[in-house]
Amino acid sequence: QSALTQPASVSGSPGQSITISCTGTSSDVGGYNYVSWYQQHPGKAPKLMIYDVSNRPSGVSNRFSGSKSGNTASLTISGLQAEDEADYYCSSYTSSVVFGGGTKLTVL
Amino acid sequence: QVQLVESGGGVVQPGGSLRLSCAASGFTFSSYGMHWVRQAPGKGLEWVAFIRYDGSNKYYADSVKGRFTISRDNSKNTLYLQMNSLRAEDTAVYYCAKDFLEWLLYPRYMDVWGKGTTVTVSS
């Protein structure tokens, strides 16, 4: 159950788009279309933003989108806003659940 | 509204035990699998365990297998995590979370989270 690999940090200016990658193996990200993304603001519980690679739960802005190619999944946030500044975690099914190490998004 | 409230955290010595509880409300608890996820201070999320909606199957992270036991009481709308042989590295905020879809046989996504309860393992 090794953690998925995410960049430690990414940054962007308001209005720009950023992409966070999440690299796993054929046993997790590459083997199933069960990738999800969570947003966590400091001191708060995580929030589900994307499930099944690219689906958004009700109420999540369409500025958030997900995709996958091989063993790497990606989260793209378009039209960056100050409130998007948070930690983002990817997750994959792998007969259990494995999270990525997390990426801190800074909105400049 | 849908709500999860954890309790039972505290300070415990290495080798000790603790039992966490999670009271659920606002949804049909018996229809959903449930998770425990933890977060060590300043660290990322770590999935801990999952139990099917009917309690028939349980799944654990390797780091807690054999030491932690997840269980549920659908008549009380309550999820539990029995933690034995605690280690310093188990120090974390423990969240309970509801799976996203009903009747799932395997762990998938967490769409509702509690605020967490803090467990500190220290002598």
Short mmCIF file of C-alpha atoms in Angstrom, two decimals:
data_model
loop_
_atom_site.label_atom_id
_atom_site.label_comp_id
_atom_site.label_asym_id
_atom_site.label_seq_id
_atom_site.Cartn_x
_atom_site.Cartn_y
_atom_site.Cartn_z
CA GLN A 1 0.00 0.00 0.00
CA SER A 2 2.50 2.65 -1.13
CA ALA A 3 1.22 6.19 -1.28
CA LEU A 4 0.50 7.71 -4.67
CA THR A 5 2.99 10.35 -5.80
CA GLN A 6 1.94 13.99 -5.99
CA PRO A 7 4.03 17.16 -6.29
CA ALA A 8 4.51 18.79 -2.91
CA SER A 9 3.35 22.17 -4.14
CA VAL A 10 1.95 24.03 -7.10
CA SER A 11 1.04 27.66 -7.54
CA GLY A 12 -0.83 29.91 -9.90
CA SER A 13 -2.27 33.37 -10.23
CA PRO A 14 -5.97 34.17 -10.05
CA GLY A 15 -7.70 33.33 -13.30
CA GLN A 16 -5.01 30.90 -14.42
CA SER A 17 -5.30 27.12 -14.68
CA ILE A 18 -3.17 24.62 -12.81
CA THR A 19 -2.84 20.84 -12.98
CA ILE A 20 -1.88 18.49 -10.16
CA SER A 21 -0.58 15.06 -11.09
CA CYS A 22 -1.01 11.83 -9.18
CA THR A 23 1.16 8.89 -10.17
CA GLY A 24 0.54 5.34 -9.10
CA THR A 25 0.95 1.90 -10.61
CA SER A 26 -1.06 -0.60 -12.62
CA SER A 27 -2.29 -1.98 -9.28
CA ASP A 28 -4.06 1.20 -8.33
CA VAL A 29 -4.47 4.28 -10.57
CA GLY A 30 -3.78 2.40 -13.78
CA GLY A 31 -5.86 -0.62 -12.92
CA TYR A 32 -9.17 0.97 -12.00
CA ASN A 33 -11.26 4.00 -12.89
CA TYR A 34 -11.77 4.66 -9.20
CA VAL A 35 -9.63 7.75 -8.71
CA SER A 36 -10.85 10.59 -6.54
CA TRP A 37 -9.62 14.00 -5.43
CA TYR A 38 -10.13 15.77 -2.11
CA GLN A 39 -9.67 19.39 -1.11
CA GLN A 40 -8.66 20.23 2.45
CA HIS A 41 -8.47 23.71 3.92
CA PRO A 42 -6.36 24.18 7.08
CA GLY A 43 -8.05 22.80 10.16
CA LYS A 44 -10.97 21.44 8.17
CA ALA A 45 -12.11 18.01 7.09
CA PRO A 46 -11.44 17.00 3.48
CA LYS A 47 -14.07 17.54 0.80
CA LEU A 48 -14.69 15.18 -2.14
CA MET A 49 -14.13 17.11 -5.38
CA ILE A 50 -13.83 14.42 -8.07
CA TYR A 51 -14.77 10.72 -8.16
CA ASP A 52 -14.54 7.99 -10.80
CA VAL A 53 -11.60 9.88 -12.37
CA SER A 54 -13.62 12.75 -13.79
CA ASN A 55 -17.05 13.07 -12.16
CA ARG A 56 -18.00 15.95 -9.89
CA PRO A 57 -20.32 15.50 -6.92
CA SER A 58 -23.29 17.80 -6.80
CA GLY A 59 -22.28 21.31 -5.70
CA VAL A 60 -18.65 21.16 -6.83
CA SER A 61 -17.70 23.90 -9.27
CA ASN A 62 -17.17 22.91 -12.91
CA ARG A 63 -13.83 24.71 -12.67
CA PHE A 64 -12.56 21.41 -11.24
CA SER A 65 -11.95 18.57 -13.66
CA GLY A 66 -10.19 15.23 -13.57
CA SER A 67 -8.57 12.91 -16.06
CA LYS A 68 -6.35 9.86 -16.25
CA SER A 69 -3.75 8.46 -18.61
CA GLY A 70 -2.12 5.17 -17.79
CA ASN A 71 -0.87 5.19 -14.21
CA THR A 72 -1.19 8.97 -13.79
CA ALA A 73 -4.30 10.89 -12.86
CA SER A 74 -4.62 14.65 -12.98
CA LEU A 75 -6.73 17.34 -11.37
CA THR A 76 -7.12 20.60 -13.26
CA ILE A 77 -8.46 23.76 -11.70
CA SER A 78 -9.35 26.48 -14.16
CA GLY A 79 -10.05 30.15 -13.39
CA LEU A 80 -8.10 29.96 -10.13
CA GLN A 81 -9.69 31.76 -7.21
CA ALA A 82 -8.26 32.70 -3.83
CA GLU A 83 -10.59 30.20 -2.12
CA ASP A 84 -8.98 27.36 -4.09
CA GLU A 85 -5.84 27.70 -1.98
CA ALA A 86 -5.76 24.43 -0.03
CA ASP A 87 -4.19 20.99 0.12
CA TYR A 88 -5.31 18.50 -2.51
CA TYR A 89 -5.14 14.74 -2.20
CA CYS A 90 -5.71 12.09 -4.82
CA SER A 91 -6.91 8.63 -3.91
CA SER A 92 -7.33 5.34 -5.70
CA TYR A 93 -9.01 2.01 -5.08
CA THR A 94 -6.54 -0.85 -4.85
CA SER A 95 -8.46 -3.60 -3.07
CA SER A 96 -8.36 -1.04 -0.29
CA VAL A 97 -7.77 2.70 -0.54
CA VAL A 98 -4.52 4.59 -0.99
CA PHE A 99 -4.01 8.35 -0.83
CA GLY A 100 -1.39 10.52 -2.43
CA GLY A 101 0.99 12.51 -0.26
CA GLY A 102 -0.89 15.74 -0.92
CA THR A 103 -0.20 18.91 -2.89
CA LYS A 104 -0.31 22.40 -1.42
CA LEU A 105 -1.87 24.83 -3.88
CA THR A 106 -0.89 28.45 -3.44
CA VAL A 107 -2.84 31.17 -5.24
CA LEU A 108 -0.38 33.99 -5.79
CA GLN B 1 -28.58 17.33 7.70
CA VAL B 2 -26.05 14.57 7.15
CA GLN B 3 -23.66 14.55 10.07
CA LEU B 4 -20.87 12.46 11.56
CA VAL B 5 -19.55 13.14 15.05
CA GLU B 6 -16.46 11.36 16.33
CA SER B 7 -15.60 10.89 19.99
CA GLY B 8 -13.29 8.86 22.18
CA GLY B 9 -9.94 10.43 21.37
CA GLY B 10 -7.40 11.28 24.03
CA VAL B 11 -3.91 10.68 25.33
CA VAL B 12 -2.78 7.09 25.79
CA GLN B 13 0.55 5.45 26.57
CA PRO B 14 2.37 3.32 24.00
CA GLY B 15 0.96 -0.18 24.07
CA GLY B 16 -2.39 1.06 25.34
CA SER B 17 -5.87 0.85 23.85
CA LEU B 18 -8.57 3.30 22.85
CA ARG B 19 -12.02 2.98 21.31
CA LEU B 20 -13.28 5.64 18.95
CA SER B 21 -16.96 6.13 18.15
CA CYS B 22 -18.69 7.93 15.31
CA ALA B 23 -22.37 8.85 15.62
CA ALA B 24 -24.15 9.21 12.29
CA SER B 25 -27.33 11.11 11.53
CA GLY B 26 -29.27 12.49 8.58
CA PHE B 27 -28.90 9.46 6.30
CA THR B 28 -29.70 5.75 6.22
CA PHE B 29 -26.59 4.57 8.05
CA SER B 30 -27.25 0.88 7.36
CA SER B 31 -27.06 1.45 3.58
CA TYR B 32 -23.52 2.81 3.43
CA GLY B 33 -20.04 1.51 3.95
CA MET B 34 -17.99 3.56 6.40
CA HIS B 35 -14.33 4.51 6.64
CA TRP B 36 -11.80 5.66 9.19
CA VAL B 37 -9.09 7.97 7.85
CA ARG B 38 -6.33 9.55 9.91
CA GLN B 39 -4.00 12.49 9.58
CA ALA B 40 -0.82 12.79 11.63
CA PRO B 41 0.18 16.31 12.68
CA GLY B 42 1.37 18.25 9.64
CA LYS B 43 1.09 15.16 7.44
CA GLY B 44 -1.20 13.87 4.72
CA LEU B 45 -4.28 11.68 4.80
CA GLU B 46 -3.92 7.98 5.51
CA TRP B 47 -6.80 5.58 4.98
CA VAL B 48 -7.19 3.26 7.98
CA ALA B 49 -10.16 0.95 7.56
CA PHE B 50 -13.51 0.31 5.85
CA ILE B 51 -16.53 -1.72 6.84
CA ARG B 52 -19.33 -2.75 4.49
CA TYR B 53 -22.83 -1.43 5.02
CA ASP B 54 -23.90 -4.65 6.75
CA GLY B 55 -20.64 -5.25 8.60
CA SER B 56 -19.99 -8.44 6.63
CA ASN B 57 -16.53 -7.49 5.45
CA LYS B 58 -13.77 -5.27 6.76
CA TYR B 59 -10.64 -3.88 5.13
CA TYR B 60 -7.55 -2.49 6.81
CA ALA B 61 -4.38 -0.61 5.96
CA ASP B 62 -1.27 -2.73 6.45
CA SER B 63 -0.06 -0.28 9.10
CA VAL B 64 -2.96 -1.13 11.45
CA LYS B 65 -3.85 -4.71 10.48
CA GLY B 66 -3.95 -6.96 13.51
CA ARG B 67 -4.05 -4.02 15.94
CA PHE B 68 -7.18 -2.08 14.97
CA THR B 69 -10.73 -3.40 14.56
CA ILE B 70 -13.52 -1.56 12.78
CA SER B 71 -17.10 -2.38 13.67
CA ARG B 72 -20.58 -0.89 13.47
CA ASP B 73 -23.95 -1.06 15.18
CA ASN B 74 -26.62 -0.25 12.62
CA SER B 75 -29.31 -0.20 15.33
CA LYS B 76 -27.44 2.67 17.00
CA ASN B 77 -26.20 4.39 13.81
CA THR B 78 -22.70 4.20 15.21
CA LEU B 79 -19.29 3.27 13.82
CA TYR B 80 -16.39 2.16 16.02
CA LEU B 81 -12.64 1.78 15.85
CA GLN B 82 -10.99 -0.34 18.53
CA MET B 83 -7.30 0.50 18.64
CA ASN B 84 -4.93 -1.80 20.52
CA SER B 85 -1.15 -1.92 20.89
CA LEU B 86 -0.96 1.77 20.10
CA ARG B 87 2.31 3.26 18.91
CA ALA B 88 3.64 6.81 18.73
CA GLU B 89 3.11 6.74 14.97
CA ASP B 90 -0.63 6.26 15.51
CA THR B 91 -0.82 9.83 16.83
CA ALA B 92 -3.24 11.63 14.52
CA VAL B 93 -6.63 13.17 14.01
CA TYR B 94 -9.01 10.33 13.22
CA TYR B 95 -11.90 11.05 10.87
CA CYS B 96 -14.86 8.85 10.20
CA ALA B 97 -16.32 9.19 6.73
CA LYS B 98 -19.28 7.87 4.80
CA ASP B 99 -18.80 6.16 1.46
CA PHE B 100 -20.29 7.95 -1.48
CA LEU B 101 -22.55 5.23 -2.85
CA GLU B 102 -25.03 2.88 -1.23
CA TRP B 103 -24.56 -0.86 -0.98
CA LEU B 104 -20.91 -0.84 -2.09
CA LEU B 105 -19.03 -4.04 -1.35
CA TYR B 106 -15.61 -2.40 -1.50
CA PRO B 107 -14.18 0.91 -0.23
CA ARG B 108 -14.38 3.70 -2.73
CA TYR B 109 -14.93 7.39 -1.92
CA MET B 110 -15.69 9.49 1.14
CA ASP B 111 -18.31 12.18 0.63
CA VAL B 112 -19.21 13.09 4.20
CA TRP B 113 -16.60 13.53 6.92
CA GLY B 114 -16.74 14.23 10.62
CA LYS B 115 -14.65 16.93 12.26
CA GLY B 116 -12.26 14.34 13.67
CA THR B 117 -11.07 13.26 17.09
CA THR B 118 -7.46 13.53 18.21
CA VAL B 119 -5.47 10.54 19.43
CA THR B 120 -2.10 11.15 21.04
CA VAL B 121 0.14 8.21 21.91
CA SER B 122 2.81 9.33 24.31
CA SER B 123 4.44 8.33 27.56
#
